[in-house]
CSV table of C-alpha atoms in Angstrom, one decimal:
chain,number,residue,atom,x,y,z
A,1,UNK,CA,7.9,-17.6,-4.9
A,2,UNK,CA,8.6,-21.0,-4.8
A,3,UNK,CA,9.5,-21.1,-1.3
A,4,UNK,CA,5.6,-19.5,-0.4
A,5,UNK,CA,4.3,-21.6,-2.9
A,6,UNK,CA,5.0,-24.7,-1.4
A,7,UNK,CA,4.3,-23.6,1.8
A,8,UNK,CA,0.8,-22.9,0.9
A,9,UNK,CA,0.3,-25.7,-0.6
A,10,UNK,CA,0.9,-27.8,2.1
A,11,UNK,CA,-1.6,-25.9,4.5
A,12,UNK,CA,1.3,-23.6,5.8
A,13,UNK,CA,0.9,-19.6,6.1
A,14,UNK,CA,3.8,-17.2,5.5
A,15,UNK,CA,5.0,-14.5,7.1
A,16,UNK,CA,6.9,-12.2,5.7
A,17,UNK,CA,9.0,-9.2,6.1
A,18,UNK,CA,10.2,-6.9,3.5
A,19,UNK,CA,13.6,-4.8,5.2
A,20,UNK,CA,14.4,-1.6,4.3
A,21,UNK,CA,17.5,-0.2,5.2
A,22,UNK,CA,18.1,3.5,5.8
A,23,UNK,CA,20.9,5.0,3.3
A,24,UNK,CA,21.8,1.7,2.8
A,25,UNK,CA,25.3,2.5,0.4
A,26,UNK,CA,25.8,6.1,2.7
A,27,UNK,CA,26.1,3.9,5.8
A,28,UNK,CA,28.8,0.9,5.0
A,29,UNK,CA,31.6,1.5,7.5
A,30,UNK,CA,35.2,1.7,6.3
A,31,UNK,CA,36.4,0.3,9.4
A,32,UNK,CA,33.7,-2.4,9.9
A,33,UNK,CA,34.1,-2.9,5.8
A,34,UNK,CA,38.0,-3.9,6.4
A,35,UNK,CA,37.5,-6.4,9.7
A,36,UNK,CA,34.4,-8.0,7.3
A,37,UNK,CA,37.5,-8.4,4.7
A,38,UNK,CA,39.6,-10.0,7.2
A,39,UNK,CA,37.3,-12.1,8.9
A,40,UNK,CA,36.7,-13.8,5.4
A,41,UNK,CA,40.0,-14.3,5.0
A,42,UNK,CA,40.7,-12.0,2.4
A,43,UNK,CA,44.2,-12.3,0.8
A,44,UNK,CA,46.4,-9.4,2.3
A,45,UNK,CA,46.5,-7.8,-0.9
A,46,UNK,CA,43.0,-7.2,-1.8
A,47,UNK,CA,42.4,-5.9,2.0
A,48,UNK,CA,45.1,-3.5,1.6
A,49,UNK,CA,43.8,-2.6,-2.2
A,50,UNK,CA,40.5,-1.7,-0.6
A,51,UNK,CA,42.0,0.0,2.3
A,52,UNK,CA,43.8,2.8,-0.3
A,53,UNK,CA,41.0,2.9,-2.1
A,54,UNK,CA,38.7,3.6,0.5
A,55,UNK,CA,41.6,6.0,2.2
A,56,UNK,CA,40.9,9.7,2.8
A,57,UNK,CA,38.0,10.3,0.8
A,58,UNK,CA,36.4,13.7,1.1
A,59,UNK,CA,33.7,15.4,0.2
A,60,UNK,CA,31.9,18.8,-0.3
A,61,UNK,CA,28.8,21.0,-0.8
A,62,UNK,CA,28.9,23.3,-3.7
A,63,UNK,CA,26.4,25.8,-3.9
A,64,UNK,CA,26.1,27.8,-6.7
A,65,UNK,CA,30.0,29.7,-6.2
A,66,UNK,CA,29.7,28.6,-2.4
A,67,UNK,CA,31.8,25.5,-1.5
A,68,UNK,CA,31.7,24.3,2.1
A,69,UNK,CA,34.7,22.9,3.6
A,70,UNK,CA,36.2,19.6,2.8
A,71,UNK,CA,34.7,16.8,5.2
A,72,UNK,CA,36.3,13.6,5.3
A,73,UNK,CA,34.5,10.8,4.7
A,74,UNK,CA,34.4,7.4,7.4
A,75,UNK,CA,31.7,5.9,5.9
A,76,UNK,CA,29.9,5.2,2.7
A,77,UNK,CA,30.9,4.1,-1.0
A,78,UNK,CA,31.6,6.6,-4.6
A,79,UNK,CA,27.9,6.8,-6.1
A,80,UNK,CA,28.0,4.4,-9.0
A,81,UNK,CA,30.9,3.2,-8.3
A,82,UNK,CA,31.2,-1.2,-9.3
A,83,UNK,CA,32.9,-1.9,-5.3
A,84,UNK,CA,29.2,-0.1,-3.9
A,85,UNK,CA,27.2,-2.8,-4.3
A,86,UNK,CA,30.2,-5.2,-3.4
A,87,UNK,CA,30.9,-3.8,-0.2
A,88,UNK,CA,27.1,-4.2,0.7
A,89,UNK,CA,26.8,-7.9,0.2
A,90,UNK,CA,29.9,-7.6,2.2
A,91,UNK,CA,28.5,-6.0,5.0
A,92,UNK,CA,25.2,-7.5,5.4
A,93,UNK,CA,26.7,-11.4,5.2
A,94,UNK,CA,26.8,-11.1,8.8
A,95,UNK,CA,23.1,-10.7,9.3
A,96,UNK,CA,21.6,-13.8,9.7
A,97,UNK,CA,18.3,-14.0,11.7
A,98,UNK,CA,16.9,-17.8,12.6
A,99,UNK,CA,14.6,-17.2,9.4
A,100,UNK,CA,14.4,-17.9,6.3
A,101,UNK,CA,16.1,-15.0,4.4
A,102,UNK,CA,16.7,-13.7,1.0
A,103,UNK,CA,19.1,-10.8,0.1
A,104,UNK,CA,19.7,-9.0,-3.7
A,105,UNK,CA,21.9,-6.2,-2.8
A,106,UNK,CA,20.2,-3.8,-0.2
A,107,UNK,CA,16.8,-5.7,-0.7
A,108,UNK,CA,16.1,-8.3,2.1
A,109,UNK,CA,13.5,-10.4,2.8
A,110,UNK,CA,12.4,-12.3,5.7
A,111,UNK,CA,10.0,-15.4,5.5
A,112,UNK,CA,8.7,-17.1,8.3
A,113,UNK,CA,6.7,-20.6,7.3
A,114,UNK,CA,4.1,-21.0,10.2
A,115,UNK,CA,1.7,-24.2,10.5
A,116,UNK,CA,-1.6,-24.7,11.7
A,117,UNK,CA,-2.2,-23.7,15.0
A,118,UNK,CA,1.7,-22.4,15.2
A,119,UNK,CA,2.8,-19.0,17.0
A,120,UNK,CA,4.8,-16.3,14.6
A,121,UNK,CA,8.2,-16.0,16.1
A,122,UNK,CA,8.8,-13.1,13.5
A,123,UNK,CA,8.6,-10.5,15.7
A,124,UNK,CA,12.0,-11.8,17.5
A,125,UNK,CA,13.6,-12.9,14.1
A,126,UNK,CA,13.5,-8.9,13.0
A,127,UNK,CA,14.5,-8.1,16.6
A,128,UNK,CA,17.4,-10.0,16.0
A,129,UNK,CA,18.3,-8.5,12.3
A,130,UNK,CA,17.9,-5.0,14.0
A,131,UNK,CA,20.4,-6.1,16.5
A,132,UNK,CA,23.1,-7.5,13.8
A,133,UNK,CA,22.3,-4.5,12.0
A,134,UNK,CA,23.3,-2.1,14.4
A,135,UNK,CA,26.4,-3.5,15.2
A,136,UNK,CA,27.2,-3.1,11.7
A,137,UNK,CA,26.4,0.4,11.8
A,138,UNK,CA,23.0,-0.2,9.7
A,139,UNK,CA,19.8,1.2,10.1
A,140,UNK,CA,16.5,-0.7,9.3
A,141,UNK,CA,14.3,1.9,8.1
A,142,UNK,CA,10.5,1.3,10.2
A,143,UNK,CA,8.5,3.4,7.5
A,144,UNK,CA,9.5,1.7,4.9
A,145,UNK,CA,9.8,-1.9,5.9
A,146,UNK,CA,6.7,-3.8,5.2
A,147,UNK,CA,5.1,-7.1,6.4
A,148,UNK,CA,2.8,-9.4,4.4
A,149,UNK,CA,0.9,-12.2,5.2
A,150,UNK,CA,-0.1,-15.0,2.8
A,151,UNK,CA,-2.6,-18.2,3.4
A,152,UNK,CA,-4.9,-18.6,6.6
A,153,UNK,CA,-3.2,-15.9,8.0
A,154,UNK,CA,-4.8,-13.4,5.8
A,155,UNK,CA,-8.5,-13.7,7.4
A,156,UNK,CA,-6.9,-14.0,10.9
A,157,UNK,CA,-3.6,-11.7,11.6
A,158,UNK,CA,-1.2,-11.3,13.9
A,159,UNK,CA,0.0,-8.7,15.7
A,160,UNK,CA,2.1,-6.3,13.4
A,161,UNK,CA,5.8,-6.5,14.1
A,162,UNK,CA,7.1,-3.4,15.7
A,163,UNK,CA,10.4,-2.0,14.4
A,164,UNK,CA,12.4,0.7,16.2
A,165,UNK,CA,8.8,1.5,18.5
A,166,UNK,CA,7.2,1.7,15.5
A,167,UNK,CA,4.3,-0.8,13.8
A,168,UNK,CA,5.5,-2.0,10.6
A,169,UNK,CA,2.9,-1.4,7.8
A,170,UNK,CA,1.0,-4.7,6.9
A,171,UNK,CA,0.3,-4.5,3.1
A,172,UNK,CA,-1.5,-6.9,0.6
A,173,UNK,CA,0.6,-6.1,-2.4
A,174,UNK,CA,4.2,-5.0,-2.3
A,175,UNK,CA,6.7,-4.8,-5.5
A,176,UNK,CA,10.0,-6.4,-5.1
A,177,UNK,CA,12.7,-6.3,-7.1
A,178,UNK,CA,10.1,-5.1,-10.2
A,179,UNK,CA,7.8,-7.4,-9.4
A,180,UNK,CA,4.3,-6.9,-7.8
A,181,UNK,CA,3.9,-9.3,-5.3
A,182,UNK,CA,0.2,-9.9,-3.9
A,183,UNK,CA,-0.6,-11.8,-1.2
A,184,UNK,CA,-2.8,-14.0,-2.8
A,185,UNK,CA,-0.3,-15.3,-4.7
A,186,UNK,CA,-1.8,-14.0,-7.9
A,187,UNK,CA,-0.7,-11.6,-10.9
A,188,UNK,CA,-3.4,-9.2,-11.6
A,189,UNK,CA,-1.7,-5.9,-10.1
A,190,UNK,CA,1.4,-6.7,-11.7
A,191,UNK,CA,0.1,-7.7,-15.1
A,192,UNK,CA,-1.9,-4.1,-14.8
A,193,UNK,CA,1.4,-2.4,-13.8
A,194,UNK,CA,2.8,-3.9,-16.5
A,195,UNK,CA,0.6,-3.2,-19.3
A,196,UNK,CA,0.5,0.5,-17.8
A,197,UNK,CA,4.3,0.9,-18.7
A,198,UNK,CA,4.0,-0.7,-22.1
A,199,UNK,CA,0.9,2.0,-23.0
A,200,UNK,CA,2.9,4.7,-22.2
A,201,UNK,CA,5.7,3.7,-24.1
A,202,UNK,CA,3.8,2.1,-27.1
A,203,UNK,CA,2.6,6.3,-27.5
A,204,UNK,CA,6.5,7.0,-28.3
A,205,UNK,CA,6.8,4.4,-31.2
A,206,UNK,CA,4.0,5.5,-32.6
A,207,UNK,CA,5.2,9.2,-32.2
A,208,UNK,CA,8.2,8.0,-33.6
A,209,UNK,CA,6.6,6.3,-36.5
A,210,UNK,CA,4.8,9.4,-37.6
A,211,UNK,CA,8.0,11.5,-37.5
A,212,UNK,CA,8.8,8.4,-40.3
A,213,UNK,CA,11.3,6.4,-38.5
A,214,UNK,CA,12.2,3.7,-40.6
A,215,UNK,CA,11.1,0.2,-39.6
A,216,UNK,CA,14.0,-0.9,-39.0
A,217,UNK,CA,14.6,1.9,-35.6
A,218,UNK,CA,11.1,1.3,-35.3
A,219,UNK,CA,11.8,-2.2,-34.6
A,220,UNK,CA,14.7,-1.4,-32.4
A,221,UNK,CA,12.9,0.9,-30.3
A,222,UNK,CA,10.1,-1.9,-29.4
A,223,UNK,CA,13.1,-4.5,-28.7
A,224,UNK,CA,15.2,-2.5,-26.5
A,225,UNK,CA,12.7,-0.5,-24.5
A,226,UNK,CA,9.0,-2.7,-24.5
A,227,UNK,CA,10.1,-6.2,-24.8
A,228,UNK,CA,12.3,-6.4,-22.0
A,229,UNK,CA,9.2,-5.0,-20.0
A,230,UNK,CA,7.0,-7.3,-20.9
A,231,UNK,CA,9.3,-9.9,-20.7
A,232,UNK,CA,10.6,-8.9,-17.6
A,233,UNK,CA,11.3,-12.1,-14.4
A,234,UNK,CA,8.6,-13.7,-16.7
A,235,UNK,CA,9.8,-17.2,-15.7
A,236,UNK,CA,8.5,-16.3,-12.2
A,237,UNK,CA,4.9,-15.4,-13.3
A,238,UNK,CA,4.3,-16.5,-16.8
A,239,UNK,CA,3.7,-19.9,-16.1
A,240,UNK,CA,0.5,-18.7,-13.9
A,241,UNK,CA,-1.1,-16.6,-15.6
A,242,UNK,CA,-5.2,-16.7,-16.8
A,243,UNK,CA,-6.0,-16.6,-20.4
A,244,UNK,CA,-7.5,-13.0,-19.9
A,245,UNK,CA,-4.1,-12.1,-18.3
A,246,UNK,CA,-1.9,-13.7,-21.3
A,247,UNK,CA,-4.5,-12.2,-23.4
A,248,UNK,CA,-3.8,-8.6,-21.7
A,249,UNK,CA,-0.2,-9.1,-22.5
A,250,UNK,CA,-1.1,-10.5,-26.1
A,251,UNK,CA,-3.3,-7.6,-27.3
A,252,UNK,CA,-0.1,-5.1,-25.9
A,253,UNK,CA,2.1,-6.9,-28.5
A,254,UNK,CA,-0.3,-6.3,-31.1
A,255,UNK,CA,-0.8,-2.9,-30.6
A,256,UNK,CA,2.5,-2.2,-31.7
């Protein structure tokens, strides 16, 4: 947020690029996963510790009393598993397009700073991820990556970026990492989103106050399951906030 904020600031528009990737924990390559090891110089030990855990894995279908046969697995990390996400950041190290980029885990994001009277070169930056990509054995997924523009940019838009022959969706509000992100740089849909989430979950405490839960649960219930909501990656938007939106916030505290 800073990053676009100081962009617009200056007179600058921002292109950017939210990437999706298709199956994004399904598709990390074993064998791709061990070079990556290698190549950062890995000690021999934790390369060879990954290789027997990663080792002839299997898996099947269980259908009611049916059970397909065993398929062996070449790609792909246990569900839930603490190495999944590892082995992601892993992977996707290699992708560096001559952008500005942000990754957290399978969510990256592309940002392209463009001045006045400047040609967007994003169209060849996400030509270039898709091309990294697909040597690692990713897949960007075109329906579900989305573009935004933010500044002059808005009134006067470029050509979509196409993705795999297909347009990428241009959208003025998109939510990343929990947090809706507008193109206007403001924090009305995400202040409503938020205040939707704490309604619906104020209705259990009081629920749970007239089953006569002690204040004490009572209490503990609002701590552990509104509070963090509201408080939620405030230090990104709290600061810029209007008084009706801090009031919004304010009068959902109160109601509890």
């Amino acid at each position: 947020m800073h990053h676009w904020h100081s962009a617009v600031d200056t007179g600058q528009s921002v292109r950017i690029v939210f990437i999706d990737f298709a199956k994004a924990f399904d598709r990390v390559d074993h064998n791709v996963l061990m070079s990556r090891l290698v190549d950062l110089d890995q000690p021999d030990i934790i390369v060879r510790w990954m290789h027997s855990y990663l080792l002839d894995r299997r898996q099947r279908v269980k259908l009611g009393n049916v059970l397909s046969d065993w398929l062996p697995q070449t790609a792909g990390m246990p569900q839930g598993s603490y190495l999944g996400p590892l082995a992601f950041i892993i992977m996707i190290a290699s992708l560096q397009p001559p952008c500005h980029i942000h990754k957290f885990i399978d969510d990256t994001t592309m940002t392209e700073v463009i001045t006045k009277g400047s040609t967007s070169c994003m169209q060849a930056f996400v030509d270039k991820l898709v091309s990294q990509s697909t040597k690692i054995g990713m897949t960007v997924n075109g329906k579900k990556t989305k573009e935004m523009l933010i500044g002059s940019l808005v009134k006067n838009p470029p050509v979509p970026v196409s993705l795999n022959e297909m347009t990428v969706e241009q959208v003025s509000t998109f939510k990343l990492l929990g947090v809706q992100i507008s193109n206007d740089l403001k924090w009305t849909n995400h202040i409503d989103a938020v205040s939707a989430k704490i309604a619906s979950r104020l209705y259990f405490l009081r629920q749970l106050k007239r089953a006569g839960a002690t204040y004490i649960d009572l209490l503990s219930f609002y701590c552990t399951v509104i509070r963090p909501i509201a408080e939620y990656a405030s230090p990104v938007w709290h600061s810029s906030l209007t008084a009706a939106q801090s009031d919004v916030l304010e009068s959902s505290q109160a109601a509890r």
